[in-house]
Amino acid sequence: MGIFYDKGNLADAPSLKRIKGRNGEVDVAKMRVFFGRYGQDEQGEIEQRGGFWREVEIYGEKAKACHEHLRKGARVAVMGREVEFEAHDDNNQPVEVYKIVAEDVTLVLTRVDKVTFKAPREQSEPSTRREPAYQ
């Protein structure tokens, strides 16, 4: 399919498992995300006007970070590609299913109260760039 970028809310905290890949084992986080559609009503108020659910998968170190830091209800931005595959319903009939294979899942800061940064990694060469002083 194509490139995908949208913002949505997690139905639950991401699950994490280790799977066998082409180059050995890899971590995969799976999450279900609702991507809402919004508009204004006659009074100018914002209202939900539909939306859609998608399964989202992300791999590697980012999978572990999603599992560790994201929770149910978190607002996230998802960047990746939408892929189509065949699954079977309860009557064992084939159905087309879409999922997002994410390159990145980022936390949207509108619902974040506090952020704590890790200490910076040791640099092999001094930086000439002026870095902000994070607390």
Coordinates of N, CA and C in Angstrom, one line a residue:
M1 N 0.9 -1.2 0.0 CA 0.0 0.0 0.0 C 0.9 1.2 0.0
G2 N 0.6 2.2 0.9 CA 1.3 3.5 0.8 C 1.9 3.9 2.1
I3 N 2.5 5.1 2.1 CA 3.0 5.7 3.2 C 1.9 6.2 4.1
F4 N 2.1 6.1 5.4 CA 1.0 6.4 6.4 C 1.6 7.3 7.5
Y5 N 0.8 8.4 7.8 CA 1.1 9.3 8.9 C -0.2 9.8 9.4
D6 N -0.4 9.6 10.7 CA -1.7 10.1 11.4 C -1.5 10.1 12.9
K7 N -2.4 10.7 13.6 CA -2.3 10.7 15.1 C -3.6 10.0 15.6
G8 N -3.4 9.3 16.7 CA -4.5 8.6 17.2 C -4.3 8.2 18.7
N9 N -5.2 7.4 19.3 CA -5.2 7.1 20.7 C -5.1 5.6 20.8
L10 N -4.2 5.1 21.7 CA -4.0 3.7 22.0 C -5.2 3.1 22.7
A11 N -5.7 1.9 22.2 CA -6.8 1.2 22.9 C -6.3 0.6 24.2
D12 N -5.1 0.1 24.2 CA -4.5 -0.5 25.4 C -3.0 -0.3 25.3
A13 N -2.3 -0.6 26.4 CA -0.8 -0.5 26.3 C -0.3 -1.5 25.3
P14 N 0.8 -1.2 24.6 CA 1.4 -2.1 23.6 C 1.8 -3.4 24.2
S15 N 1.6 -4.5 23.4 CA 2.2 -5.8 23.9 C 3.6 -5.9 23.2
L16 N 4.4 -6.7 23.8 CA 5.8 -6.9 23.3 C 6.1 -8.4 23.3
K17 N 6.6 -8.8 22.2 CA 7.1 -10.2 22.1 C 8.3 -10.3 21.2
R18 N 9.0 -11.4 21.3 CA 10.2 -11.6 20.5 C 9.9 -12.7 19.5
I19 N 10.2 -12.3 18.2 CA 9.9 -13.2 17.1 C 11.2 -13.5 16.3
K20 N 11.1 -14.6 15.6 CA 12.2 -15.0 14.7 C 12.1 -14.2 13.4
G21 N 13.2 -13.5 13.0 CA 13.2 -12.7 11.8 C 14.2 -13.3 10.9
R22 N 14.4 -12.6 9.7 CA 15.4 -13.1 8.7 C 16.8 -13.1 9.3
N23 N 17.1 -12.1 10.2 CA 18.4 -12.0 10.7 C 18.5 -12.3 12.2
G24 N 17.7 -13.3 12.6 CA 17.7 -13.6 14.1 C 16.4 -13.1 14.7
E25 N 16.5 -13.1 16.0 CA 15.3 -12.7 16.8 C 15.2 -11.2 16.9
V26 N 13.9 -10.7 16.9 CA 13.7 -9.3 17.0 C 12.5 -9.0 17.8
D27 N 12.5 -7.9 18.5 CA 11.3 -7.5 19.4 C 10.3 -6.8 18.5
V28 N 9.0 -7.1 18.8 CA 7.9 -6.5 18.1 C 6.9 -6.0 19.1
A29 N 6.5 -4.8 19.0 CA 5.4 -4.2 19.8 C 4.2 -4.1 18.9
K30 N 3.0 -4.6 19.5 CA 1.8 -4.5 18.7 C 0.8 -3.6 19.5
M31 N 0.1 -2.8 18.8 CA -0.9 -1.9 19.5 C -2.0 -1.6 18.6
R32 N -3.2 -1.4 19.1 CA -4.4 -1.0 18.4 C -4.6 0.5 18.6
V33 N -4.7 1.2 17.5 CA -4.8 2.7 17.6 C -6.1 3.1 16.9
F34 N -6.8 4.1 17.5 CA -8.0 4.7 16.9 C -7.6 6.1 16.3
F35 N -7.8 6.2 15.0 CA -7.5 7.5 14.3 C -8.8 8.2 14.1
G36 N -9.1 9.2 14.9 CA -10.4 9.9 14.8 C -10.4 10.9 13.8
R37 N -11.6 11.2 13.3 CA -11.8 12.3 12.3 C -12.7 13.3 13.0
Y38 N -12.3 14.6 12.9 CA -13.0 15.7 13.7 C -13.4 16.8 12.7
G39 N -14.5 17.5 13.1 CA -14.9 18.7 12.4 C -15.7 19.6 13.4
Q40 N -16.2 20.7 12.8 CA -16.9 21.7 13.6 C -18.4 21.5 13.4
D41 N -19.2 21.6 14.5 CA -20.6 21.6 14.4 C -21.2 23.0 14.1
E42 N -22.5 23.2 14.1 CA -23.1 24.5 13.7 C -22.7 25.6 14.7
Q43 N -22.4 25.2 15.9 CA -22.0 26.2 16.9 C -20.5 26.5 16.9
G44 N -19.8 25.8 16.1 CA -18.3 26.0 16.0 C -17.5 25.1 16.9
E45 N -18.2 24.2 17.6 CA -17.5 23.3 18.6 C -16.9 22.1 17.8
I46 N -15.8 21.6 18.3 CA -15.2 20.5 17.6 C -15.9 19.2 18.0
E47 N -16.2 18.4 17.1 CA -16.9 17.1 17.4 C -16.3 16.0 16.5
Q48 N -16.3 14.8 17.1 CA -15.8 13.6 16.3 C -16.8 13.3 15.2
R49 N -16.3 13.0 14.0 CA -17.1 12.7 12.9 C -16.6 11.4 12.2
G50 N -16.3 10.4 13.1 CA -15.9 9.1 12.5 C -14.4 8.9 12.9
G51 N -13.9 7.9 12.1 CA -12.5 7.5 12.4 C -12.4 6.0 12.0
F52 N -11.2 5.5 12.3 CA -11.0 4.1 12.0 C -9.9 3.5 13.0
W53 N -10.0 2.2 13.2 CA -9.0 1.4 14.0 C -8.0 0.8 13.1
R54 N -6.7 0.7 13.5 CA -5.7 0.0 12.8 C -4.8 -0.7 13.8
E55 N -4.4 -1.9 13.5 CA -3.3 -2.6 14.2 C -2.0 -1.9 13.8
V56 N -1.1 -1.7 14.7 CA 0.2 -1.0 14.4 C 1.3 -1.9 15.0
E57 N 2.3 -2.2 14.2 CA 3.5 -2.9 14.7 C 4.7 -2.1 14.5
I58 N 5.6 -2.2 15.5 CA 6.9 -1.6 15.3 C 8.0 -2.5 15.9
Y59 N 9.2 -2.5 15.4 CA 10.2 -3.5 15.6 C 11.5 -2.9 16.3
G60 N 12.2 -3.8 16.9 CA 13.5 -3.5 17.4 C 13.5 -2.7 18.7
E61 N 14.5 -1.8 18.9 CA 14.6 -1.0 20.1 C 13.4 -0.1 20.3
K62 N 12.8 0.4 19.2 CA 11.6 1.2 19.3 C 10.5 0.5 19.8
A63 N 10.4 -0.8 19.5 CA 9.3 -1.7 20.1 C 9.4 -1.7 21.6
K64 N 10.6 -1.9 22.1 CA 10.8 -2.0 23.6 C 10.5 -0.6 24.2
A65 N 10.9 0.5 23.6 CA 10.5 1.8 24.1 C 9.0 2.0 24.1
C66 N 8.3 1.6 23.1 CA 6.9 1.8 23.0 C 6.2 1.0 24.2
H67 N 6.7 -0.2 24.4 CA 6.1 -1.1 25.4 C 6.4 -0.5 26.8
E68 N 7.6 0.1 27.0 CA 7.9 0.6 28.3 C 7.2 2.0 28.6
H69 N 7.0 2.8 27.6 CA 6.6 4.2 27.9 C 5.1 4.5 27.5
L70 N 4.5 3.7 26.6 CA 3.1 4.1 26.2 C 2.1 3.3 27.0
R71 N 1.0 3.9 27.2 CA -0.1 3.2 28.0 C -1.4 3.5 27.3
K72 N -2.4 2.8 27.8 CA -3.8 2.9 27.3 C -4.2 4.4 27.2
G73 N -4.8 4.8 26.1 CA -5.2 6.2 26.0 C -4.2 7.2 25.5
A74 N -2.9 6.8 25.4 CA -1.9 7.7 25.0 C -2.2 8.2 23.6
R75 N -1.9 9.5 23.4 CA -2.0 10.1 22.0 C -0.7 9.9 21.4
V76 N -0.7 9.3 20.2 CA 0.6 9.0 19.5 C 0.5 9.4 18.0
A77 N 1.6 9.7 17.4 CA 1.7 9.9 16.0 C 2.4 8.7 15.4
V78 N 1.8 8.1 14.3 CA 2.3 6.9 13.7 C 2.8 7.2 12.3
M79 N 4.1 6.8 12.1 CA 4.6 7.0 10.7 C 5.1 5.7 10.2
G80 N 4.7 5.3 9.0 CA 5.1 4.0 8.5 C 4.4 3.7 7.2
R81 N 4.1 2.4 7.0 CA 3.4 2.1 5.7 C 2.3 1.2 6.0
E82 N 1.2 1.4 5.3 CA 0.0 0.6 5.5 C 0.1 -0.6 4.6
V83 N 0.0 -1.8 5.1 CA 0.1 -3.1 4.4 C -1.3 -3.8 4.5
E84 N -1.6 -4.6 3.4 CA -2.8 -5.4 3.3 C -2.4 -6.8 3.4
F85 N -3.2 -7.6 4.1 CA -3.0 -9.1 4.1 C -4.3 -9.8 4.3
E86 N -4.3 -11.1 4.0 CA -5.5 -11.8 4.2 C -5.6 -12.6 5.5
A87 N -6.7 -12.5 6.2 CA -6.9 -13.2 7.4 C -8.2 -14.0 7.3
H88 N -8.7 -14.6 8.3 CA -9.9 -15.4 8.2 C -10.8 -15.0 9.4
D89 N -12.1 -14.8 9.1 CA -13.1 -14.4 10.1 C -13.5 -15.7 10.9
D90 N -14.5 -15.5 11.8 CA -14.9 -16.6 12.7 C -15.5 -17.8 12.0
N91 N -15.9 -17.5 10.7 CA -16.5 -18.6 9.9 C -15.4 -19.2 8.9
N92 N -14.1 -18.8 9.2 CA -13.0 -19.3 8.4 C -13.1 -18.7 6.9
Q93 N -13.8 -17.6 6.7 CA -13.8 -17.0 5.4 C -12.7 -16.0 5.3
P94 N -12.1 -15.9 4.1 CA -11.0 -14.9 4.0 C -11.5 -13.5 4.0
V95 N -10.8 -12.6 4.7 CA -11.1 -11.2 4.7 C -9.8 -10.4 4.5
E96 N -10.0 -9.2 3.9 CA -8.8 -8.3 3.7 C -8.6 -7.5 5.0
V97 N -7.4 -7.4 5.5 CA -7.1 -6.7 6.7 C -5.9 -5.8 6.4
Y98 N -6.0 -4.6 7.0 CA -4.9 -3.6 6.9 C -4.3 -3.4 8.3
K99 N -2.9 -3.2 8.2 CA -2.2 -2.9 9.4 C -1.1 -1.9 9.0
I100 N -0.6 -1.2 10.1 CA 0.5 -0.3 9.9 C 1.8 -0.9 10.4
V101 N 2.8 -1.0 9.5 CA 4.1 -1.4 9.9 C 4.8 0.0 10.1
A102 N 5.0 0.3 11.4 CA 5.5 1.6 11.7 C 7.1 1.7 11.7
E103 N 7.5 2.8 11.2 CA 8.9 3.2 11.3 C 9.2 3.9 12.6
D104 N 8.1 4.7 13.0 CA 8.2 5.4 14.2 C 6.9 5.6 14.8
V105 N 6.8 5.6 16.2 CA 5.6 5.9 16.9 C 6.1 6.9 18.0
T106 N 5.5 8.1 17.9 CA 5.9 9.1 18.9 C 4.8 9.6 19.7
L107 N 5.1 10.0 20.9 CA 4.2 10.5 21.9 C 3.8 11.9 21.6
V108 N 2.5 12.2 21.4 CA 2.0 13.5 21.2 C 1.9 14.2 22.6
L109 N 2.5 15.4 22.7 CA 2.7 16.0 24.0 C 1.4 16.6 24.7
T110 N 0.3 16.6 24.0 CA -0.9 17.3 24.5 C -1.4 16.7 25.8
R111 N -1.1 15.5 26.1 CA -1.6 14.8 27.3 C -0.4 14.5 28.3
V112 N 0.7 15.1 28.1 CA 1.9 14.7 28.9 C 2.1 15.8 30.0
D113 N 2.3 15.3 31.2 CA 2.4 16.3 32.3 C 3.9 16.6 32.6
K114 N 4.8 15.6 32.4 CA 6.2 15.7 32.8 C 7.0 14.8 31.9
V115 N 8.2 15.3 31.6 CA 9.2 14.5 30.8 C 10.5 14.5 31.6
T116 N 11.1 13.3 31.7 CA 12.4 13.2 32.3 C 13.4 12.6 31.2
F117 N 14.5 13.3 31.0 CA 15.4 12.9 30.0 C 16.5 12.0 30.6
K118 N 17.0 11.0 29.8 CA 18.2 10.3 30.2 C 19.4 11.2 30.2
A119 N 20.4 10.8 30.9 CA 21.7 11.5 30.8 C 22.3 11.4 29.4
P120 N 22.9 12.4 28.9 CA 23.5 12.2 27.5 C 24.6 11.2 27.5
R121 N 24.7 10.6 26.3 CA 25.8 9.6 26.2 C 27.1 10.3 26.1
E122 N 28.2 9.6 26.5 CA 29.5 10.2 26.4 C 29.8 10.4 24.9
Q123 N 30.4 11.6 24.6 CA 30.7 11.9 23.2 C 32.2 11.6 23.0
S124 N 32.6 11.1 21.8 CA 34.0 10.8 21.5 C 34.7 12.1 21.2
E125 N 34.0 13.1 20.6 CA 34.6 14.4 20.3 C 33.7 15.5 20.9
P126 N 34.3 16.6 21.3 CA 33.5 17.6 21.9 C 32.6 18.2 20.8
S127 N 31.4 18.6 21.2 CA 30.4 19.2 20.3 C 30.7 20.6 20.2
T128 N 30.6 21.2 19.0 CA 30.7 22.6 18.8 C 29.3 23.3 18.9
R129 N 28.3 22.4 18.8 CA 26.9 22.9 18.9 C 26.5 23.3 20.3
R130 N 25.8 24.4 20.5 CA 25.3 24.7 21.8 C 24.1 23.9 22.1
E131 N 24.2 23.1 23.2 CA 23.1 22.2 23.6 C 22.2 22.9 24.7
P132 N 20.9 22.7 24.6 CA 20.1 23.3 25.7 C 20.3 22.6 27.0
A133 N 20.1 23.3 28.0 CA 20.3 22.7 29.4 C 19.0 22.2 29.9
Y134 N 18.8 20.9 29.8 CA 17.6 20.2 30.2 C 17.7 19.9 31.7
Q135 N 16.6 20.1 32.4 CA 16.6 19.8 33.8 C 16.0 18.4 34.1

